[in-house]
C-alpha cells in the first residue's frame, strides 16, 4: 500500500528534541545579537557596521527558519510513560533553575545602591520575550535529552 503525499513522516522524540534544541539555540543567539545591536543600529548607522551584524545574524536566522519548516512537515511519535517522566523532570529542573536565577537577582537588587535606567521599546520587549522563549525551549529539549541519556545508561547498567 502506497503512502499518500499528504501523510507526514513520523520522527522519534529524540530526533525532534535534537532539532528543537539546535533551532532554539539559533533563535536565542539571534535574539541576543538583536538585543546587543538594538542600541547600536539607528537610521544613520554606517554601512560598515550594519554589514558585519547582518553577516553574523543571517546564518542563525536561516538555520532557525530551516528547522521550523523541516519540523512542520513531520509528525512526532507519541510520548510514552518514560518520556513523559523525563519531560516533566526537565520542566521541574527548568523551574528550579529559573527560581534560583530570580533568587540571585532579588538578593543582588536588595544590595544594589545605584539607580539603573533601562529604556524598553516595543521592539526590544519583543526580542527579549522571544529570547526567553527560545532559551526555555533549548533548556527543555536539552534537559530532556540528558534525562533520556541518563535513563538509557542506568537501564543498560541494570541489565548487566
Short mmCIF file of C-alpha atoms in Angstrom, two decimals:
data_model
loop_
_atom_site.label_atom_id
_atom_site.label_comp_id
_atom_site.label_asym_id
_atom_site.label_seq_id
_atom_site.Cartn_x
_atom_site.Cartn_y
_atom_site.Cartn_z
CA UNK A 1 0.00 0.00 0.00
CA UNK A 2 1.45 3.36 -1.05
CA UNK A 3 1.65 6.30 1.28
CA UNK A 4 -0.23 9.33 0.12
CA UNK A 5 1.74 12.52 -0.32
CA UNK A 6 -0.26 14.19 2.46
CA UNK A 7 0.92 11.74 5.16
CA UNK A 8 3.61 13.17 7.39
CA UNK A 9 6.72 11.18 8.21
CA UNK A 10 6.89 10.14 11.88
CA UNK A 11 10.12 11.12 13.64
CA UNK A 12 11.41 9.95 17.00
CA UNK A 13 11.21 12.12 20.10
CA UNK A 14 14.99 12.14 20.37
CA UNK A 15 15.44 13.49 16.82
CA UNK A 16 12.67 16.05 17.39
CA UNK A 17 14.26 17.34 20.59
CA UNK A 18 17.72 17.44 18.99
CA UNK A 19 16.47 19.60 16.13
CA UNK A 20 14.38 21.69 18.52
CA UNK A 21 17.47 22.25 20.66
CA UNK A 22 19.53 23.40 17.67
CA UNK A 23 16.73 25.66 16.41
CA UNK A 24 16.12 27.15 19.85
CA UNK A 25 19.83 27.87 20.37
CA UNK A 26 19.90 29.58 16.95
CA UNK A 27 16.80 31.59 17.91
CA UNK A 28 18.35 32.56 21.24
CA UNK A 29 21.62 33.65 19.60
CA UNK A 30 19.60 35.68 17.07
CA UNK A 31 17.71 37.40 19.89
CA UNK A 32 20.95 38.01 21.78
CA UNK A 33 22.60 39.63 18.76
CA UNK A 34 19.49 41.76 18.20
CA UNK A 35 19.42 42.90 21.83
CA UNK A 36 23.11 43.81 21.73
CA UNK A 37 22.75 45.65 18.43
CA UNK A 38 19.48 47.39 19.41
CA UNK A 39 21.21 50.48 20.77
CA UNK A 40 23.84 50.48 18.03
CA UNK A 41 21.66 50.36 14.94
CA UNK A 42 19.91 53.61 14.09
CA UNK A 43 18.73 55.06 10.80
CA UNK A 44 22.04 56.85 10.28
CA UNK A 45 24.25 53.84 11.16
CA UNK A 46 27.16 53.49 8.73
CA UNK A 47 27.10 50.57 6.34
CA UNK A 48 30.44 49.25 7.59
CA UNK A 49 28.72 48.44 10.89
CA UNK A 50 25.44 47.06 9.51
CA UNK A 51 27.00 44.54 7.12
CA UNK A 52 29.04 42.61 9.75
CA UNK A 53 25.99 42.44 12.04
CA UNK A 54 23.89 41.13 9.14
CA UNK A 55 26.57 38.59 8.25
CA UNK A 56 26.64 37.46 11.89
CA UNK A 57 22.88 37.08 12.25
CA UNK A 58 21.79 35.67 8.87
CA UNK A 59 23.13 32.11 9.39
CA UNK A 60 21.25 31.80 12.68
CA UNK A 61 18.02 33.08 11.14
CA UNK A 62 18.36 30.69 8.19
CA UNK A 63 19.07 27.74 10.50
CA UNK A 64 16.12 28.65 12.73
CA UNK A 65 13.76 29.01 9.74
CA UNK A 66 15.00 25.78 8.15
CA UNK A 67 14.43 23.78 11.34
CA UNK A 68 10.94 25.23 11.81
CA UNK A 69 9.98 24.41 8.23
CA UNK A 70 11.52 20.93 8.47
CA UNK A 71 9.70 20.05 11.69
CA UNK A 72 6.38 21.37 10.35
CA UNK A 73 6.33 18.62 7.75
CA UNK A 74 6.90 15.85 10.29
CA UNK A 75 4.71 14.05 12.77
CA UNK A 76 6.26 13.36 16.16
CA UNK A 77 5.87 9.97 17.80
CA UNK A 78 3.66 9.90 20.89
CA UNK A 79 5.14 10.21 24.35
CA UNK A 80 5.30 7.03 26.36
CA UNK A 81 5.31 6.94 30.16
CA UNK A 82 9.10 7.15 30.45
CA UNK A 83 9.42 10.07 28.05
CA UNK A 84 6.63 11.95 29.85
CA UNK A 85 8.50 11.36 33.11
CA UNK A 86 11.70 12.74 31.55
CA UNK A 87 9.85 15.74 30.11
CA UNK A 88 8.26 16.51 33.49
CA UNK A 89 11.67 16.14 35.11
CA UNK A 90 13.10 18.60 32.58
CA UNK A 91 10.32 21.09 33.36
CA UNK A 92 10.98 20.82 37.10
CA UNK A 93 14.71 21.33 36.51
CA UNK A 94 13.97 24.43 34.42
CA UNK A 95 11.68 25.78 37.15
CA UNK A 96 14.36 25.18 39.78
CA UNK A 97 16.98 26.91 37.63
CA UNK A 98 14.83 29.95 36.88
CA UNK A 99 13.80 30.15 40.56
CA UNK A 100 17.48 30.18 41.50
CA UNK A 101 18.20 32.95 38.99
CA UNK A 102 15.31 35.03 40.30
CA UNK A 103 16.51 34.50 43.87
CA UNK A 104 20.03 35.65 42.97
CA UNK A 105 18.59 38.67 41.13
CA UNK A 106 16.48 39.58 44.19
CA UNK A 107 19.46 39.30 46.52
CA UNK A 108 21.63 41.44 44.22
CA UNK A 109 18.86 44.02 43.82
CA UNK A 110 18.48 44.21 47.60
CA UNK A 111 22.13 45.27 48.00
CA UNK A 112 22.37 47.40 44.81
CA UNK A 113 22.51 51.10 45.73
CA UNK A 114 22.90 52.78 42.33
CA UNK A 115 19.88 53.51 40.13
CA UNK A 116 19.70 51.79 36.76
CA UNK A 117 17.69 53.19 33.86
CA UNK A 118 16.62 50.91 31.04
CA UNK A 119 14.61 52.16 28.08
CA UNK A 120 12.47 49.36 26.70
CA UNK A 121 10.60 49.96 23.47
CA UNK A 122 8.23 47.52 21.79
CA UNK A 123 10.92 46.06 19.55
CA UNK A 124 13.31 45.36 22.43
CA UNK A 125 10.50 43.86 24.52
CA UNK A 126 9.53 41.52 21.66
CA UNK A 127 13.15 40.45 21.16
CA UNK A 128 13.55 39.87 24.91
CA UNK A 129 10.39 37.72 25.14
CA UNK A 130 11.35 35.70 22.07
CA UNK A 131 14.82 35.18 23.53
CA UNK A 132 13.31 33.88 26.77
CA UNK A 133 11.02 31.57 24.80
CA UNK A 134 13.93 30.23 22.75
CA UNK A 135 16.01 29.76 25.90
CA UNK A 136 13.17 27.87 27.60
CA UNK A 137 12.76 25.58 24.57
CA UNK A 138 16.50 24.97 24.40
CA UNK A 139 16.63 24.07 28.09
CA UNK A 140 13.55 21.85 27.76
CA UNK A 141 14.97 19.86 24.86
CA UNK A 142 18.50 19.76 26.26
CA UNK A 143 17.41 18.54 29.68
CA UNK A 144 15.01 16.04 28.10
CA UNK A 145 17.87 14.59 26.05
CA UNK A 146 20.15 14.50 29.12
CA UNK A 147 17.48 12.74 31.17
CA UNK A 148 16.85 10.26 28.33
CA UNK A 149 20.56 9.52 28.10
CA UNK A 150 20.86 9.04 31.87
CA UNK A 151 17.87 6.69 31.87
CA UNK A 152 19.28 4.64 28.99
CA UNK A 153 22.68 4.39 30.71
CA UNK A 154 21.04 3.37 34.00
CA UNK A 155 18.82 0.79 32.31
CA UNK A 156 21.88 -0.59 30.46
CA UNK A 157 23.73 -1.00 33.76
CA UNK A 158 20.72 -2.73 35.36
CA UNK A 159 20.57 -5.26 32.53
CA UNK A 160 24.17 -6.39 33.17
#
